[in-house]
Amino acid sequence: MVTERAASRTAVIVCQGRAVANGRLAPDRFADPTAMPLLRAEEQAQVHLVRREQPTSGASARLAYEMIRASGDIMVPRTVAIDDAVLAASAPQIVILGAGLDGRAWRLPLPDATFFEVDHPASQKDKQDRAESLDGNPPVYVPVDFARDVLTDALESAGHRANVPTVWVWEGVVPYLTRPEVTATVAAMAVRSASGSRLIVNYQAPSLLNDMIRKSMSAVFRKSGPWAGEPWRSAWSPAAMSRLLATHGFAVRDDNDLLTIATTLGVRLSQRSSLKNSRVAVAAR
Ligand SMILES: C[S@@+](CC[C@H](N)C(=O)[O-])C[C@H]1O[C@@H](n2cnc3c(N)ncnc32)[C@H](O)[C@@H]1O
């Protein structure tokens, strides 16, 4: 939950990862020209260091360098898998949940689709400031705190239509929500999903090793680390995620880990454990 706090910092790191990867990793399959313009000058400077492979000294700066570099490796398979699923679905409405600094509304070649971006109000306000530099039509912004607000009402007020198909993109958000918040959000999506809708969800599978690494890094970099206010709250096995989605009328058609996807893309595999435990599922209704 990000209530009563500043804009998401993890959203910046994943955007920095896309900016690092753009034009460098799997350039025939991955591109995100919106990532760099969505970053502030000091965030762009960190990206340039990674792109030039110039590690900095000092523990905090080095941690930031390594996280941004790792983020680039993870973002490529994650973005490609989700983009492919969005384009294949070709629905008239696309709702991006916990959008952060996602640039899909500007960069995907879907001129007839209506994009909605749902995010915590603090993150969304920050995004709107940053997105002023982007050319093209902005999405419809829908401020929602998944821990407090009623997603169905917010979407209805924003002009989302429940009687035509929607593609839901839920990337990099599930780990930050509790199990009841995840369940409630799936239920809300189901209520507003006409037949032909797709739910594309990126989630973390349980991993003792990843949990331990994240907890110890959070303890060491308690104040300066990006996870300070954004701890992971839930992990789902593929079977548990499939059951949850089925309960709400979504049938899983594909569910792959990022390591498998990265292997098929031929990208560098320096984050094997993170890639192995991060998954993208596509479900149909
Ligand atoms: C790691 S970022 C991912 C951003 C984006 N989906 C991407 O992959 O680039 C996590 C996002 O989840 C959002 N988020 C986390 N908890 C939330 C909550 N309780 N309500 C609304 N948004 C939330 C944050 O604001 C942030 O934009």
Coordinates of C-alpha atoms and ligand atoms in Angstrom, one line a residue:
M1 CA 0.0 0.0 0.0
V2 CA 1.4 3.5 -0.8
T3 CA -1.2 5.5 1.1
E4 CA 0.1 8.7 2.7
R5 CA 3.4 8.6 1.0
A6 CA 5.3 9.9 -1.9
A7 CA 5.1 8.6 -5.5
S8 CA 6.3 5.1 -6.1
R9 CA 10.1 4.8 -6.3
T10 CA 10.0 1.2 -7.6
A11 CA 8.1 2.6 -10.6
V12 CA 11.1 4.8 -11.3
I13 CA 13.5 1.8 -11.1
V14 CA 11.6 -0.2 -13.6
C15 CA 11.3 2.8 -15.9
Q16 CA 15.1 3.2 -15.6
G17 CA 15.5 -0.5 -16.5
R18 CA 13.5 0.1 -19.7
A19 CA 15.6 3.1 -20.5
V20 CA 18.8 1.1 -20.0
A21 CA 17.5 -1.7 -22.3
N22 CA 16.1 0.5 -25.0
G23 CA 18.2 0.0 -28.2
R24 CA 20.7 -2.3 -26.3
L25 CA 18.9 -5.5 -25.3
A26 CA 17.0 -7.6 -27.8
P27 CA 16.6 -4.5 -30.0
D28 CA 14.6 -6.5 -32.6
R29 CA 11.9 -7.3 -30.0
F30 CA 12.1 -4.7 -27.3
A31 CA 11.9 -0.9 -27.5
D32 CA 10.6 1.7 -25.1
P33 CA 11.4 5.2 -26.4
T34 CA 9.1 6.7 -23.7
A35 CA 11.2 5.5 -20.8
M36 CA 14.0 8.1 -20.9
P37 CA 11.7 11.1 -21.4
L38 CA 9.7 10.0 -18.3
L39 CA 12.7 10.2 -16.1
R40 CA 14.0 13.3 -14.2
A41 CA 17.5 14.5 -15.1
E42 CA 19.2 12.8 -12.1
E43 CA 17.5 9.5 -12.9
Q44 CA 18.6 9.8 -16.5
A45 CA 22.2 10.4 -15.4
Q46 CA 22.0 7.1 -13.5
V47 CA 20.8 5.4 -16.6
H48 CA 23.6 6.8 -18.7
L49 CA 26.2 5.4 -16.3
V50 CA 24.7 1.9 -16.6
R51 CA 24.4 2.2 -20.4
R52 CA 28.1 3.2 -20.5
E53 CA 28.9 0.4 -18.0
Q54 CA 30.6 2.9 -15.6
P55 CA 29.9 1.7 -12.0
T56 CA 30.0 4.3 -9.3
S57 CA 31.8 4.1 -6.0
G58 CA 30.0 4.4 -2.6
A59 CA 27.6 1.8 -1.3
S60 CA 24.4 3.6 -2.1
A61 CA 25.4 4.7 -5.6
R62 CA 26.7 1.2 -6.4
L63 CA 23.4 -0.3 -5.1
A64 CA 21.4 2.0 -7.4
Y65 CA 23.7 1.1 -10.3
E66 CA 23.3 -2.6 -9.8
M67 CA 19.5 -2.4 -9.3
I68 CA 19.0 -0.3 -12.5
R69 CA 21.3 -2.7 -14.5
A70 CA 19.3 -5.7 -13.1
S71 CA 16.0 -4.0 -13.8
G72 CA 17.0 -3.7 -17.5
D73 CA 17.5 -7.4 -17.8
I74 CA 14.2 -8.1 -16.1
M75 CA 12.2 -5.5 -18.0
V76 CA 12.9 -6.9 -21.5
P77 CA 11.1 -10.3 -21.2
R78 CA 8.4 -8.8 -19.0
T79 CA 7.6 -6.0 -21.4
V80 CA 7.8 -8.1 -24.6
A81 CA 5.5 -10.8 -23.1
I82 CA 2.9 -8.2 -22.0
D83 CA 3.1 -6.2 -25.2
D84 CA 2.6 -9.3 -27.3
A85 CA -0.4 -10.3 -25.3
V86 CA -2.0 -6.8 -25.4
L87 CA -1.5 -6.6 -29.2
A88 CA -2.8 -10.1 -29.8
A89 CA -6.0 -9.3 -27.8
S90 CA -6.8 -6.2 -29.8
A91 CA -9.6 -5.0 -27.5
P92 CA -11.1 -1.5 -27.6
Q93 CA -10.2 -0.7 -24.0
I94 CA -6.9 -1.2 -22.2
V95 CA -6.7 -0.6 -18.5
I96 CA -3.2 -0.5 -16.9
L97 CA -3.4 -1.1 -13.2
G98 CA -0.7 0.4 -11.0
A99 CA 0.7 2.0 -14.2
G100 CA 3.6 3.8 -12.7
L101 CA 5.8 5.2 -15.5
D102 CA 4.4 2.8 -18.1
G103 CA 4.6 4.3 -21.6
R104 CA 2.2 1.9 -23.4
A105 CA -0.5 4.5 -23.9
W106 CA 1.9 6.5 -26.0
R107 CA 4.0 3.8 -27.7
L108 CA 1.7 0.9 -28.6
P109 CA 0.4 1.1 -32.2
L110 CA -3.3 1.0 -31.1
P111 CA -4.7 4.4 -32.2
D112 CA -8.4 3.3 -31.9
A113 CA -8.1 1.9 -28.3
T114 CA -8.9 3.9 -25.2
F115 CA -6.2 3.6 -22.6
F116 CA -7.0 4.0 -18.9
E117 CA -4.2 4.3 -16.3
V118 CA -5.2 3.4 -12.7
D119 CA -2.6 4.2 -10.0
H120 CA -2.3 5.5 -6.5
P121 CA -3.0 9.2 -6.5
A122 CA 0.6 10.2 -5.4
S123 CA 2.2 8.1 -8.2
Q124 CA -0.3 9.3 -10.7
K125 CA 0.2 13.0 -10.1
D126 CA 4.0 12.4 -10.5
K127 CA 3.4 10.5 -13.7
Q128 CA 1.2 13.3 -15.2
D129 CA 3.9 15.9 -14.5
R130 CA 6.6 13.7 -16.2
A131 CA 4.4 12.7 -19.1
E132 CA 4.0 16.3 -20.3
S133 CA 7.1 15.8 -22.4
L134 CA 5.6 12.9 -24.4
D135 CA 4.0 13.4 -27.8
G136 CA 0.7 11.7 -28.4
N137 CA -2.6 11.2 -26.6
P138 CA -2.4 10.7 -22.8
P139 CA -4.5 7.9 -21.2
V140 CA -7.6 8.6 -19.1
Y141 CA -6.1 8.9 -15.6
V142 CA -8.0 7.1 -12.8
P143 CA -6.6 7.7 -9.3
V144 CA -7.2 4.7 -7.1
D145 CA -5.7 3.3 -3.9
F146 CA -6.3 -0.5 -4.2
A147 CA -6.2 -0.7 -0.4
R148 CA -9.0 1.8 0.1
D149 CA -11.0 2.7 -3.0
V150 CA -13.6 0.9 -5.0
L151 CA -12.0 0.2 -8.4
T152 CA -15.4 -0.5 -10.1
D153 CA -16.8 2.9 -9.2
A154 CA -13.7 4.7 -10.2
L155 CA -13.6 3.1 -13.6
E156 CA -17.3 3.7 -14.2
S157 CA -16.9 7.4 -13.4
A158 CA -13.9 7.6 -15.7
G159 CA -15.9 6.3 -18.7
H160 CA -14.8 2.7 -18.8
R161 CA -17.4 0.5 -20.4
A162 CA -18.2 -2.8 -18.8
N163 CA -20.1 -4.1 -21.9
V164 CA -17.2 -4.1 -24.3
P165 CA -14.0 -6.2 -24.0
T166 CA -11.1 -4.8 -21.9
V167 CA -7.4 -5.8 -21.8
W168 CA -6.2 -5.5 -18.2
V169 CA -2.5 -5.0 -17.7
W170 CA -1.4 -5.7 -14.1
E171 CA 2.4 -5.5 -14.2
G172 CA 4.8 -5.2 -11.2
V173 CA 2.0 -4.5 -8.7
V174 CA 0.7 -7.8 -7.2
P175 CA 3.7 -8.3 -4.9
Y176 CA 3.0 -4.9 -3.3
L177 CA -0.6 -5.9 -2.4
T178 CA -1.9 -8.2 0.4
R179 CA -3.7 -11.3 -0.7
P180 CA -7.1 -9.8 0.2
E181 CA -6.3 -6.7 -1.9
V182 CA -5.2 -8.9 -4.9
T183 CA -8.4 -10.9 -4.5
A184 CA -10.6 -7.8 -4.3
T185 CA -8.9 -6.3 -7.4
V186 CA -9.5 -9.5 -9.5
A187 CA -13.1 -9.5 -8.4
A188 CA -13.5 -5.8 -9.5
M189 CA -11.9 -6.5 -12.9
A190 CA -14.2 -9.5 -13.3
V191 CA -17.3 -7.3 -12.8
R192 CA -16.2 -5.0 -15.6
S193 CA -15.0 -7.6 -18.0
A194 CA -17.2 -8.3 -21.0
S195 CA -16.8 -11.6 -22.8
G196 CA -13.6 -11.5 -24.9
S197 CA -11.7 -9.6 -22.2
R198 CA -8.1 -10.5 -21.2
L199 CA -6.3 -10.2 -17.9
I200 CA -2.5 -10.0 -18.2
V201 CA -0.9 -10.3 -14.8
N202 CA 2.7 -10.3 -13.8
Y203 CA 3.3 -11.8 -10.3
Q204 CA 6.0 -13.2 -8.1
A205 CA 6.1 -16.9 -7.3
P206 CA 7.1 -17.8 -3.7
S207 CA 10.9 -17.9 -3.3
L208 CA 12.7 -18.2 0.0
L209 CA 16.0 -17.0 -1.5
N210 CA 14.5 -13.9 -3.1
D211 CA 12.6 -13.0 0.1
M212 CA 15.8 -13.3 2.1
I213 CA 17.8 -11.1 -0.3
R214 CA 15.1 -8.5 -0.4
K215 CA 14.7 -8.4 3.4
S216 CA 18.4 -8.1 4.0
M217 CA 18.8 -5.4 1.4
S218 CA 15.9 -3.5 2.9
A219 CA 17.4 -3.8 6.4
V220 CA 20.8 -2.5 5.2
F221 CA 19.4 0.3 3.1
R222 CA 16.4 1.0 5.4
K223 CA 16.1 4.7 4.5
S224 CA 17.8 5.1 1.1
G225 CA 16.6 1.9 -0.5
P226 CA 13.8 2.0 -3.0
W227 CA 11.9 -0.7 -1.1
A228 CA 11.7 1.5 2.1
G229 CA 8.0 2.2 1.7
E230 CA 7.1 -0.6 -0.8
P231 CA 7.6 -4.0 0.8
W232 CA 6.5 -7.1 -1.0
R233 CA 3.3 -8.4 0.5
S234 CA 2.2 -11.4 -1.5
A235 CA 3.6 -14.2 -3.7
W236 CA 1.4 -16.7 -5.6
S237 CA 2.2 -20.1 -7.0
P238 CA 1.0 -20.6 -10.6
A239 CA -1.7 -23.0 -9.2
A240 CA -2.9 -20.5 -6.7
M241 CA -3.0 -17.6 -9.2
S242 CA -4.9 -19.9 -11.7
R243 CA -7.4 -20.8 -9.0
L244 CA -8.0 -17.2 -8.0
L245 CA -8.5 -16.2 -11.6
A246 CA -10.8 -19.2 -12.3
T247 CA -12.9 -18.3 -9.3
H248 CA -13.6 -15.0 -11.0
G249 CA -14.3 -16.4 -14.5
F250 CA -10.8 -15.9 -16.0
A251 CA -9.3 -19.0 -17.7
V252 CA -5.5 -19.0 -17.8
R253 CA -4.2 -19.6 -21.3
D254 CA -0.5 -18.9 -20.8
D255 CA 1.7 -18.6 -17.7
N256 CA 5.4 -18.4 -18.2
D257 CA 8.3 -17.4 -16.1
L258 CA 10.6 -14.6 -17.3
L259 CA 13.6 -16.9 -17.6
T260 CA 11.8 -19.0 -20.2
I261 CA 10.7 -15.9 -22.1
A262 CA 14.2 -14.3 -21.9
T263 CA 15.8 -17.5 -23.2
T264 CA 13.5 -17.4 -26.3
L265 CA 14.5 -13.8 -26.8
G266 CA 18.1 -14.6 -26.5
V267 CA 18.7 -11.8 -24.0
R268 CA 21.5 -11.8 -21.4
L269 CA 20.6 -14.0 -18.4
S270 CA 22.3 -12.3 -15.5
Q271 CA 19.3 -12.3 -13.2
R272 CA 18.3 -16.0 -13.3
S273 CA 16.7 -16.2 -9.9
S274 CA 14.6 -13.0 -10.3
L275 CA 13.6 -14.0 -13.8
K276 CA 12.7 -17.5 -12.7
N277 CA 10.3 -16.3 -10.0
S278 CA 8.6 -13.6 -11.9
R279 CA 5.8 -14.7 -14.1
V280 CA 3.4 -13.4 -16.7
A281 CA 0.0 -15.1 -17.0
V282 CA -2.6 -14.3 -19.6
A283 CA -6.2 -15.2 -18.8
A284 CA -9.4 -15.0 -20.9
R285 CA -12.9 -14.3 -20.0
Ligands
LIG1 C1 6.9 -1.4 -9.4 S1 5.7 -0.2 -9.8 C2 5.2 -0.8 -11.3 C3 4.8 0.2 -12.3 C4 4.4 -0.3 -13.7 N1 3.3 -1.2 -13.7 C5 5.5 -0.8 -14.4 O1 5.7 -2.1 -14.4 O2 6.3 -0.1 -14.9 C6 4.4 -0.5 -8.7 C7 3.2 0.4 -9.0 O3 2.1 -0.1 -8.1 C8 1.4 1.0 -7.6 N2 0.8 0.6 -6.3 C9 1.3 -0.1 -5.3 N3 0.4 -0.2 -4.3 C10 -0.7 0.4 -4.7 C11 -2.0 0.7 -4.2 N4 -2.3 0.3 -2.9 N5 -2.9 1.4 -4.9 C12 -2.6 1.8 -6.2 N6 -1.4 1.6 -6.8 C13 -0.5 0.9 -6.0 C14 2.5 2.1 -7.4 O4 1.9 3.4 -7.3 C15 3.3 1.9 -8.6 O5 2.9 2.6 -9.7

